[in-house]
Amino acid sequence: MMWWCASRTATIGNSGPVRSSPVWLFAAFDPLALCGMLRQAGIMTNETFILIPGRTSDQGCGISEGKYAQRYSQAISTVQMNADDMKRLGLEEGCAVRIRSEFGSVVLPVVAVKGDELPCGLLFMAYGEYSSRLMGGETHGSGMPTSKGMDVTIESADPSEIDTGRIS
Amino acid sequence: MSRSTDAEATRGGLKIVEDATCTFCGCVCDDIELHVQDDHIVKAKKACVLGTSWFLNHEVEDVPSCRIEGRPASVEEGIERAAKILYEARYPLIYGLSDTTCESQRVAVSIADWIGANLDTTTSVCHGPSGMAFQGVGEVTCSLGEVRNRADLIIFWGSNPAESHPRHFTRYSLMPKGMFVPGGRKDRTCVVIDVRKTKSARAADVFIPIRPRKDFEALWTLRALAAEIEVDLEQVERETGQPLVVWQDLMDRMKAARFGVIFFGMGLTMTRGKHANSEALLALTRDMNRHTRFVCKPNRGHGNVTGADNVVSWRTGFPFGVNLGRGYPRFNPGEYTASDVLANREADAAMIIASDPMANFSQPAREHLKSIPYVALDPKETPTTRAATVAFTVATYGINVAGTAYRMDDVPIPLRPAFDSPHPSDYEILRGIERRVQKWYAAEVRSGRWEV
């Protein structure tokens, strides 16, 4: 999958390589503090990823438990990213990120996928309320909105903005 | 709805339901043993993780069977109001149907016919593009029993059954020892093609990671290789993310197989290309029959979504996205499909049966649905039932309600319910609505407003 990683830049926004930023010093102490520092320093990750919403076991079991029960809410309200991407962008486990498509945006915590499940440049989240907010209404004559392989941008967000638990 | 009792027994104070049918996913496993105590299931033997959660979490909901504008109401009042909403609408939409019995689906189609509604099922946002492709190319296919007994090469393309259909591997495709594959797993080769290394990929002999949104290019590369047409090495690698040698190796395996099968999922239908992707895969399968026996099958998600395709097809001639507004069926995905009818702000009323568009549809579609009067039927509370004008809490099919569901390979399977529910079935609600609209329609015909 190197073809995909190789085409990407290792910088964030207009602030140059993230590893040169002093906010990295905070990473060892408190990940959420790092997220806050990223925002205060105006350092935003703002590059294009491809989002793949899909089914997961937890999401499937959660449907049976109830859409207002904790398991389903948790399953659909996390975005997964390759660990290398997270490291490159200075994102820690649980950091809030704003995911923005052409049609909407959501703020969710980001977690690293285990192993090599997700290549660099891709994001994954379970189908649900939040993935639907990023879809457009156009179906291109098929009846099916483009629900996988959506272009999105991500940027750091304040943890207080996380959409979790606000299912309508 | 009558309940089947031929497979029930009592053991240690528990009612045992043998050969119960799980209707959570399209596998529709019909070998489950349920242990039932009063009005809840305490054990579901042989069920997968999804099936166990399905059976153990459908207890009797202590909520009103009907709510009108959020307030508890009698079922009769609800049926009257629902029928009125639908009958008085100029462009009513009936949508959902994939998580209920074929018997209920049949009544829903009748209502659509009586009121001249736009009828669509969750197929349109699942394998609807494949449904379009079937019409264009045809489908070389088989039952899951044939896969179990014959298939020695199994390809999963854009599908992750390890999470979406957990018993697919063990019951139908990879593991079983079949008539012509007596060694089971060791007699079969499994290939997974996906944009990410899913849990299914870990069970495969070969995993081919493909560039996102490039399924069409990869499928046509394989079609070219099947026909031994020369292709551009650099272009193949640039477009698909894999060198030609990887695709040639796969084609060699496909040609060498005695019986090959491709199970494909929404990784094809929901992404760039949609029905063109499915068409390419169906055409590749057809091409492969010049070399060996090859079939394909969409992995269907909801328990009776295949039943919805069948029922709507045998009642209207089309599988989904059907408009009956002119008194005869018209089929046009992109126009008569629910996502479009709502996002284009065309429907002025709706009835949503056993699905949750308020959680799963695009924002413009959801906003419009929220702005019109609509009826919702569901065993559980969902964002769709919460915003409905009339919401019915109904008994759960397969757990409280008998009937028929179609497995993903179009095999109809009877349901054996475990215990009664105080809530009505959606069949009873739909029949009540149908009787009312029939009566009003007959009155209008008698008054001379309509010609028969």
XYZ file of C-alpha atoms in Angstrom:
620
model
C 0.000 0.000 0.000
C 3.021 2.289 -0.233
C 1.626 3.861 -3.367
C -0.854 5.674 -1.199
C 1.423 6.831 1.633
C 4.098 8.009 -0.737
C 1.817 10.544 -2.356
C 1.108 12.352 0.874
C 2.861 15.262 2.556
C 3.940 15.161 6.158
C 2.831 18.666 7.070
C -0.199 20.081 8.778
C -1.978 23.191 7.559
C 0.401 26.129 7.117
C 2.480 25.389 10.159
C 5.188 23.206 8.701
C 6.149 19.719 9.828
C 4.256 18.831 12.950
C 7.214 17.150 14.613
C 8.958 20.520 14.896
C 6.066 21.940 16.896
C 6.629 22.470 20.655
C 3.175 21.021 21.362
C 4.733 17.564 20.982
C 6.275 18.087 24.405
C 2.816 17.713 25.929
C 2.104 14.396 24.265
C 3.893 12.410 26.927
C 1.791 13.978 29.662
C -1.794 14.362 28.514
C -3.235 13.542 25.052
C -6.249 15.788 25.524
C -3.949 18.639 26.481
C -2.146 18.037 23.221
C -5.423 18.252 21.303
C -6.187 21.558 23.026
C -2.724 22.897 22.281
C -3.069 21.949 18.650
C -6.207 24.015 18.440
C -4.872 26.969 20.405
C -1.763 27.048 18.285
C -3.989 27.179 15.223
C -2.540 23.932 13.967
C -5.244 22.191 12.043
C -4.980 18.986 10.115
C -6.687 19.899 6.917
C -5.974 17.360 4.239
C -8.141 15.040 2.242
C -8.857 11.495 3.387
C -11.153 8.872 1.912
C -13.868 7.807 4.355
C -15.192 4.232 4.254
C -18.280 3.736 6.429
C -19.179 0.081 6.955
C -20.666 -2.607 9.149
C -19.026 -3.746 12.380
C -19.942 -6.441 14.888
C -20.508 -3.865 17.621
C -22.742 -1.769 15.413
C -24.743 -4.842 14.403
C -25.175 -6.053 17.981
C -25.960 -2.497 19.044
C -28.894 -2.307 16.629
C -30.523 -5.212 18.463
C -29.813 -3.690 21.861
C -31.455 -0.461 20.738
C -30.372 2.638 18.882
C -30.503 4.702 22.051
C -28.459 2.190 24.039
C -24.800 2.832 24.816
C -23.267 0.120 22.640
C -24.782 1.394 19.393
C -24.075 5.046 20.209
C -20.436 4.240 20.899
C -20.054 2.019 17.860
C -21.186 4.678 15.405
C -19.458 7.649 16.969
C -15.783 6.892 16.568
C -13.600 7.346 13.521
C -10.689 4.988 12.921
C -7.374 6.011 11.372
C -4.085 4.352 10.520
C -1.647 4.745 13.419
C 1.026 6.189 11.112
C -1.363 8.891 9.924
C -2.228 9.741 13.513
C 1.429 9.952 14.454
C 2.253 12.056 11.418
C -0.586 14.456 12.185
C 0.124 14.604 15.900
C -3.213 13.123 16.871
C -3.518 11.083 20.047
C -6.008 8.337 20.814
C -9.370 9.927 21.636
C -8.584 13.370 20.204
C -11.595 15.173 18.748
C -11.479 15.721 15.001
C -13.889 17.532 12.746
C -14.628 15.460 9.669
C -15.959 17.594 6.868
C -17.382 16.463 3.554
C -18.903 18.514 0.770
C -22.293 17.994 2.424
C -21.810 18.204 6.181
C -19.516 17.808 9.131
C -19.298 15.890 12.395
C -16.924 16.013 15.353
C -15.875 12.608 16.665
C -13.033 11.051 18.639
C -10.366 9.388 16.526
C -8.790 6.045 17.382
C -5.954 4.105 15.782
C -6.831 0.827 14.083
C -5.014 -2.261 15.199
C -2.222 -3.466 12.957
C -2.529 -2.974 9.226
C -6.317 -3.077 8.953
C -6.564 0.389 7.434
C -4.024 1.822 4.980
C -2.740 5.369 5.221
C -5.097 7.917 3.739
C -8.273 6.037 4.639
C -10.673 6.568 7.513
C -13.254 4.043 8.691
C -16.382 4.470 10.768
C -19.443 2.309 11.429
C -22.608 3.132 9.502
C -25.025 5.327 11.396
C -26.281 8.796 12.093
C -22.858 10.420 11.831
C -21.705 8.781 8.618
C -25.083 9.702 7.083
C -24.543 13.373 7.886
C -21.572 13.342 5.538
C -23.540 11.924 2.580
C -25.089 14.014 -0.166
C -28.607 13.489 -1.488
C -27.579 12.976 -5.130
C -27.758 9.366 -6.321
C -26.611 9.847 -9.928
C -29.599 7.981 -11.308
C -28.975 4.901 -9.169
C -31.122 5.458 -6.071
C -27.977 5.006 -3.983
C -26.190 8.043 -2.517
C -22.427 7.691 -2.508
C -22.029 6.183 0.937
C -18.497 4.780 0.754
C -15.308 6.281 -0.575
C -16.235 9.850 0.317
C -13.638 12.619 0.197
C -13.399 14.296 3.598
C -11.039 16.653 5.339
C -10.151 16.427 9.001
C -8.999 19.022 11.461
C -8.504 19.112 15.205
C -11.560 20.099 17.219
C -12.346 20.885 20.807
C -13.426 17.815 22.799
C -16.530 19.724 23.917
C -17.719 19.744 20.301
C -17.868 15.937 20.005
C -21.229 14.866 18.593
C -21.411 11.624 20.595
C -24.766 11.005 22.182
C -26.682 13.537 20.139
C -28.611 11.058 18.033
C -31.767 12.842 16.952
C -50.701 -14.788 12.340
C -50.632 -18.404 13.399
C -47.692 -19.693 15.340
C -45.798 -22.810 14.456
C -45.556 -25.255 17.358
C -44.292 -28.426 15.708
C -40.699 -27.818 16.775
C -41.386 -26.776 20.369
C -40.635 -28.805 23.514
C -40.108 -28.136 27.212
C -36.873 -28.877 29.067
C -36.092 -27.932 32.682
C -38.933 -25.430 32.810
C -37.754 -23.733 29.642
C -39.547 -23.864 26.343
C -37.217 -25.119 23.626
C -37.781 -23.987 20.059
C -35.773 -26.113 17.659
C -34.833 -25.021 14.162
C -35.768 -21.426 14.873
C -34.823 -18.944 12.174
C -32.593 -15.945 12.771
C -33.700 -12.975 10.679
C -30.945 -10.534 11.576
C -28.884 -10.883 8.403
C -29.309 -12.362 4.939
C -27.889 -15.749 5.989
C -31.290 -16.461 7.628
C -29.842 -19.403 9.601
C -32.679 -21.820 10.354
C -30.939 -24.214 12.736
C -31.047 -22.145 15.929
C -32.188 -23.699 19.207
C -33.919 -21.163 21.410
C -34.404 -21.538 25.156
C -37.363 -19.422 26.192
C -38.376 -18.379 29.669
C -41.747 -16.595 29.782
C -41.427 -13.686 27.391
C -37.739 -13.614 26.767
C -35.103 -15.801 25.167
C -32.325 -16.820 27.560
C -30.184 -18.810 25.135
C -29.764 -19.057 21.369
C -27.639 -22.125 20.584
C -25.685 -22.061 17.301
C -26.421 -18.362 16.807
C -23.489 -16.081 15.908
C -22.645 -12.917 17.806
C -25.172 -10.900 15.790
C -27.857 -13.578 16.092
C -27.324 -13.927 19.836
C -27.721 -10.195 20.290
C -30.819 -10.276 18.044
C -32.546 -13.033 20.015
C -31.534 -11.986 23.521
C -32.389 -8.309 23.129
C -35.887 -8.593 21.723
C -37.937 -8.766 24.866
C -41.436 -7.338 25.091
C -41.119 -3.559 25.040
C -43.125 -1.940 27.831
C -44.300 0.925 25.656
C -47.619 1.798 24.015
C -48.371 -0.101 20.799
C -49.266 3.190 19.163
C -48.371 6.833 19.545
C -49.924 9.676 17.598
C -47.783 12.822 17.588
C -45.930 11.421 20.588
C -49.018 10.716 22.689
C -50.181 7.151 23.469
C -53.222 6.140 21.421
C -55.191 2.996 20.668
C -54.115 0.835 17.771
C -57.478 1.449 16.078
C -57.018 5.212 16.285
C -53.527 4.834 14.919
C -54.674 2.723 11.985
C -57.414 5.246 11.169
C -55.010 8.191 11.282
C -52.330 6.338 9.307
C -54.775 5.359 6.585
C -56.030 8.944 6.372
C -52.501 10.343 6.039
C -51.712 7.949 3.207
C -55.047 8.152 1.410
C -55.174 11.956 1.359
C -51.600 12.373 0.127
C -50.868 13.319 -3.488
C -47.468 11.607 -3.570
C -47.253 9.049 -0.748
C -44.072 7.021 -0.249
C -44.029 3.504 1.187
C -40.513 2.463 2.152
C -38.549 -0.136 4.108
C -39.872 -3.712 4.236
C -36.598 -5.609 4.553
C -37.117 -6.601 8.206
C -40.590 -8.020 8.088
C -42.305 -11.106 6.696
C -43.176 -11.669 3.052
C -46.806 -11.742 4.149
C -46.522 -8.160 5.452
C -44.571 -7.075 2.400
C -47.384 -8.363 0.220
C -49.955 -6.233 2.073
C -47.714 -3.160 1.869
C -47.545 -3.543 -1.913
C -51.344 -3.818 -2.004
C -51.694 -0.551 -0.075
C -49.266 1.118 -2.486
C -51.406 -0.118 -5.358
C -54.672 1.117 -3.826
C -53.393 4.615 -3.081
C -51.082 5.009 -6.097
C -47.970 5.298 -3.958
C -44.279 5.337 -4.675
C -42.957 2.023 -3.362
C -39.342 1.372 -2.450
C -37.417 -0.997 -0.193
C -34.071 -0.785 1.578
C -32.640 -2.639 -1.406
C -32.247 0.740 -3.097
C -29.582 1.742 -0.541
C -28.074 -1.751 -0.352
C -27.833 -3.826 -3.530
C -30.166 -1.649 -5.609
C -27.342 -0.937 -8.064
C -26.866 -4.717 -8.342
C -30.594 -5.027 -9.049
C -30.099 -2.641 -11.972
C -27.100 -4.661 -13.121
C -29.071 -7.938 -13.029
C -31.455 -6.423 -15.537
C -28.642 -5.330 -17.802
C -26.354 -8.366 -17.656
C -28.210 -11.222 -15.954
C -26.937 -13.241 -13.038
C -25.098 -16.560 -13.231
C -25.902 -17.809 -9.793
C -26.719 -20.731 -7.525
C -27.950 -21.563 -4.033
C -25.724 -21.445 -0.972
C -26.125 -25.229 -0.815
C -24.268 -25.522 -4.120
C -21.492 -23.304 -2.788
C -21.261 -25.477 0.307
C -21.025 -28.689 -1.714
C -19.051 -27.605 -4.769
C -17.085 -24.345 -4.491
C -13.296 -24.715 -4.421
C -12.524 -21.038 -5.102
C -14.375 -18.442 -3.051
C -13.849 -14.749 -3.675
C -15.244 -12.001 -1.465
C -15.217 -8.621 -3.204
C -16.062 -5.508 -1.152
C -17.700 -7.688 1.462
C -16.749 -8.416 5.067
C -18.847 -11.408 6.161
C -16.681 -11.976 9.254
C -18.487 -8.945 10.718
C -21.680 -8.639 8.683
C -22.578 -12.355 8.229
C -20.573 -14.197 10.902
C -21.819 -17.727 10.017
C -21.267 -17.305 6.291
C -17.848 -18.971 6.482
C -18.842 -21.864 8.715
C -22.306 -22.666 7.396
C -22.168 -21.885 3.680
C -18.851 -20.970 2.124
C -15.401 -21.652 3.596
C -15.479 -24.335 6.248
C -18.158 -26.932 5.431
C -17.140 -30.360 4.133
C -19.196 -30.676 0.978
C -20.007 -33.410 -1.509
C -17.255 -32.348 -3.944
C -15.016 -30.632 -1.385
C -14.775 -33.381 1.271
C -11.774 -31.771 2.930
C -13.737 -28.602 3.739
C -11.510 -25.576 4.264
C -8.355 -27.278 2.972
C -10.088 -28.069 -0.336
C -11.033 -24.447 -0.864
C -9.066 -21.313 -1.722
C -10.357 -18.020 -0.373
C -9.532 -14.634 -1.921
C -10.587 -11.311 -0.391
C -10.472 -8.102 -2.418
C -11.067 -4.940 -0.431
C -9.762 -1.447 0.228
C -8.887 -2.368 3.811
C -7.616 -5.490 5.528
C -10.861 -6.516 7.154
C -11.418 -9.359 9.605
C -12.517 -11.434 6.593
C -9.147 -10.805 4.938
C -7.475 -12.569 7.858
C -9.376 -15.740 6.979
C -8.288 -15.593 3.333
C -5.478 -17.406 1.532
C -4.977 -14.367 -0.690
C -5.755 -10.766 0.168
C -5.662 -8.189 -2.628
C -5.807 -4.610 -1.341
C -7.312 -2.447 -4.029
C -7.255 1.310 -4.487
C -10.435 2.952 -3.179
C -13.007 3.681 -5.914
C -11.161 1.557 -8.475
C -13.235 -1.634 -8.426
C -14.501 -1.017 -11.938
C -10.966 -0.787 -13.324
C -9.887 -3.942 -11.488
C -12.899 -5.921 -12.701
C -12.315 -4.886 -16.306
C -8.654 -5.798 -15.969
C -9.790 -9.295 -15.007
C -12.253 -9.377 -17.907
C -9.401 -8.504 -20.253
C -7.203 -11.224 -18.759
C -10.032 -13.756 -19.032
C -10.256 -12.955 -22.736
C -6.432 -12.911 -23.035
C -6.405 -9.323 -24.261
C -3.150 -7.446 -23.771
C -3.316 -4.678 -21.160
C -0.999 -1.809 -20.226
C 1.147 -2.916 -17.261
C 1.724 0.576 -15.909
C -1.869 1.654 -16.293
C -3.150 -1.416 -14.450
C -0.866 -0.800 -11.488
C -1.548 2.922 -11.467
C -5.332 2.475 -11.551
C -5.855 -0.574 -9.356
C -2.945 -0.222 -6.957
C -1.734 -3.735 -7.751
C 0.715 -4.907 -10.425
C -0.614 -6.954 -13.298
C 1.081 -10.068 -11.947
C -1.318 -10.043 -8.973
C -4.360 -9.937 -11.259
C -2.870 -12.568 -13.573
C -2.312 -14.855 -10.597
C -5.950 -14.396 -9.578
C -7.143 -15.090 -13.123
C -5.039 -18.249 -13.257
C -6.676 -19.422 -10.024
C -10.119 -18.571 -11.386
C -9.555 -20.513 -14.605
C -8.131 -23.468 -12.712
C -11.053 -23.680 -10.290
C -13.665 -26.414 -10.730
C -16.401 -24.270 -9.230
C -15.760 -20.614 -8.433
C -17.997 -18.135 -6.675
C -17.777 -14.390 -6.096
C -19.691 -12.978 -3.147
C -19.875 -9.229 -3.513
C -20.926 -6.569 -1.061
C -21.654 -2.911 -0.711
C -18.004 -2.116 -1.236
C -19.037 -2.267 -4.885
C -22.514 -0.751 -4.838
C -22.034 2.184 -2.470
C -18.898 3.577 -4.035
C -17.968 5.273 -7.304
C -19.339 3.266 -10.200
C -22.226 1.680 -8.258
C -24.286 -0.305 -10.811
C -21.417 -0.172 -13.312
C -19.275 -2.010 -10.745
C -21.933 -4.685 -10.263
C -22.391 -4.995 -14.041
C -18.660 -5.517 -14.472
C -18.645 -8.241 -11.821
C -21.683 -10.002 -13.295
C -20.114 -9.833 -16.746
C -16.809 -11.215 -15.424
C -18.711 -14.123 -13.857
C -20.475 -14.769 -17.158
C -17.111 -14.601 -18.996
C -15.568 -17.155 -16.656
C -18.110 -19.777 -17.706
C -16.193 -20.103 -20.984
C -13.410 -21.630 -18.889
C -15.071 -23.313 -15.909
C -18.186 -23.176 -13.743
C -18.432 -19.776 -12.069
C -21.255 -18.067 -10.172
C -21.765 -14.919 -8.126
C -24.052 -13.799 -5.355
C -24.576 -10.477 -3.554
C -24.169 -10.776 0.214
C -27.458 -9.331 1.413
C -27.673 -7.471 4.705
C -31.140 -7.369 6.242
C -32.952 -10.576 7.176
C -35.664 -10.441 4.545
C -34.390 -7.901 2.054
C -34.283 -10.709 -0.518
C -37.934 -11.411 0.281
C -38.730 -7.750 -0.373
C -37.115 -8.028 -3.828
C -39.105 -11.175 -4.558
C -42.462 -9.938 -3.289
C -42.240 -6.527 -4.970
C -41.085 -8.242 -8.179
C -43.897 -10.757 -8.316
C -46.485 -8.127 -7.469
C -45.301 -5.256 -9.698
C -42.760 -6.730 -12.099
C -39.898 -4.680 -10.638
C -37.781 -5.260 -7.524
C -37.675 -1.766 -5.934
C -38.124 1.908 -6.828
C -41.624 1.402 -8.268
C -44.143 4.183 -8.808
C -47.829 3.223 -8.943
C -49.142 6.785 -9.227
C -50.583 6.256 -12.708
C -52.323 3.031 -11.769
C -49.644 0.825 -13.276
C -46.068 0.164 -12.155
C -43.166 2.231 -13.440
C -39.557 1.485 -12.462
C -36.871 4.136 -12.420
C -34.015 4.081 -9.909
C -32.818 7.615 -9.303
C -36.358 8.948 -9.631
C -38.670 6.560 -7.751
C -36.163 5.454 -5.137
C -36.785 6.705 -1.603
C -33.541 8.679 -1.248
C -34.440 10.671 -4.344
C -38.152 11.050 -3.651
C -37.300 12.541 -0.263
C -34.168 14.539 -1.119
C -36.034 16.066 -4.098
C -38.872 17.012 -1.729
C -41.491 15.171 -3.802
C -43.270 12.919 -1.275
C -45.962 14.632 0.803
C -46.579 11.674 3.150
C -44.854 8.386 3.916
C -45.120 5.046 5.629
C -41.824 3.564 6.849
C -41.949 -0.139 7.655
C -39.129 -1.770 9.625
C -36.339 0.579 8.633
C -34.691 3.737 9.895
C -34.186 6.357 7.191
C -33.992 9.119 9.820
C -30.640 7.599 10.809
C -29.432 6.238 7.494
C -30.484 8.690 4.783
C -28.728 11.824 3.601
C -29.376 15.087 5.404
C -31.694 16.582 2.720
C -33.744 13.371 2.613
C -34.049 13.310 6.396
C -34.988 16.971 6.585
C -37.811 16.442 4.116
C -39.082 13.295 5.839
C -39.196 15.240 9.097
C -41.301 17.937 7.427
C -44.107 15.656 6.150
C -46.650 13.509 7.996
C -45.509 9.913 8.144
C -46.292 6.567 9.724
C -43.608 4.284 11.192
C -43.782 0.613 12.187
C -40.882 -0.869 14.145
C -40.359 -3.228 17.101
C -37.827 -0.801 18.628
C -37.653 2.924 19.184
C -35.531 4.564 16.500
C -34.915 8.107 15.246
C -37.565 7.329 12.600
C -40.266 6.262 15.081
C -39.483 9.235 17.349
C -40.215 11.776 14.618
C -43.240 9.941 13.148
C -46.753 11.362 13.175
C -48.091 7.874 13.903
C -45.663 5.325 15.365
C -46.573 1.682 15.959
C -44.523 -0.598 18.208
C -44.941 -3.974 16.545
C -44.106 -7.577 17.377
C -40.755 -8.832 16.068
C -40.796 -11.098 13.035
C -39.229 -14.483 13.636
C -39.312 -14.003 17.409
C -43.008 -13.198 17.988
C -44.435 -13.533 14.513
C -44.533 -16.473 12.097
C -44.293 -16.109 8.345
C -41.738 -16.428 5.560
C -38.328 -14.889 4.954
C -36.043 -15.344 1.941
C -32.401 -16.247 2.456
C -29.921 -14.228 0.378
C -29.911 -16.990 -2.266
C -33.685 -16.621 -2.843
C -34.614 -19.697 -0.800
C -37.821 -19.094 1.232
C -37.596 -20.198 4.865
C -40.421 -20.464 7.441
C -40.129 -18.570 10.734
C -40.755 -20.296 14.069
C -41.542 -17.697 16.746
C -40.527 -18.157 20.374
C -43.177 -16.309 22.379
C -46.179 -14.042 21.944
C -46.005 -10.283 22.059
C -48.713 -7.969 23.406
C -47.992 -5.710 20.446
C -49.687 -6.313 17.100
C -47.674 -7.591 14.165
C -47.021 -5.181 11.309
C -49.129 -7.554 9.203
C -52.157 -6.750 11.388
C -51.498 -3.004 11.235
C -51.017 -3.070 7.471
C -54.145 -5.156 6.933
C -56.106 -2.618 9.013
C -54.775 0.231 6.881
C -55.477 -1.685 3.680
C -59.079 -2.383 4.688
C -59.687 1.325 5.305
C -58.171 2.578 2.069
C -60.062 -0.138 0.175
C -63.312 1.026 1.761
C -62.671 4.682 0.927
C -61.607 3.808 -2.590
C -64.763 1.723 -3.120
C -66.878 4.616 -1.861
C -65.234 6.965 -4.334
C -65.790 4.512 -7.163
C -69.479 4.219 -6.220
C -69.779 7.997 -6.122
C -68.459 8.131 -9.679
C -65.203 9.933 -8.888
C -63.102 7.062 -10.231
C -63.722 4.827 -13.205
C -62.908 1.171 -12.681
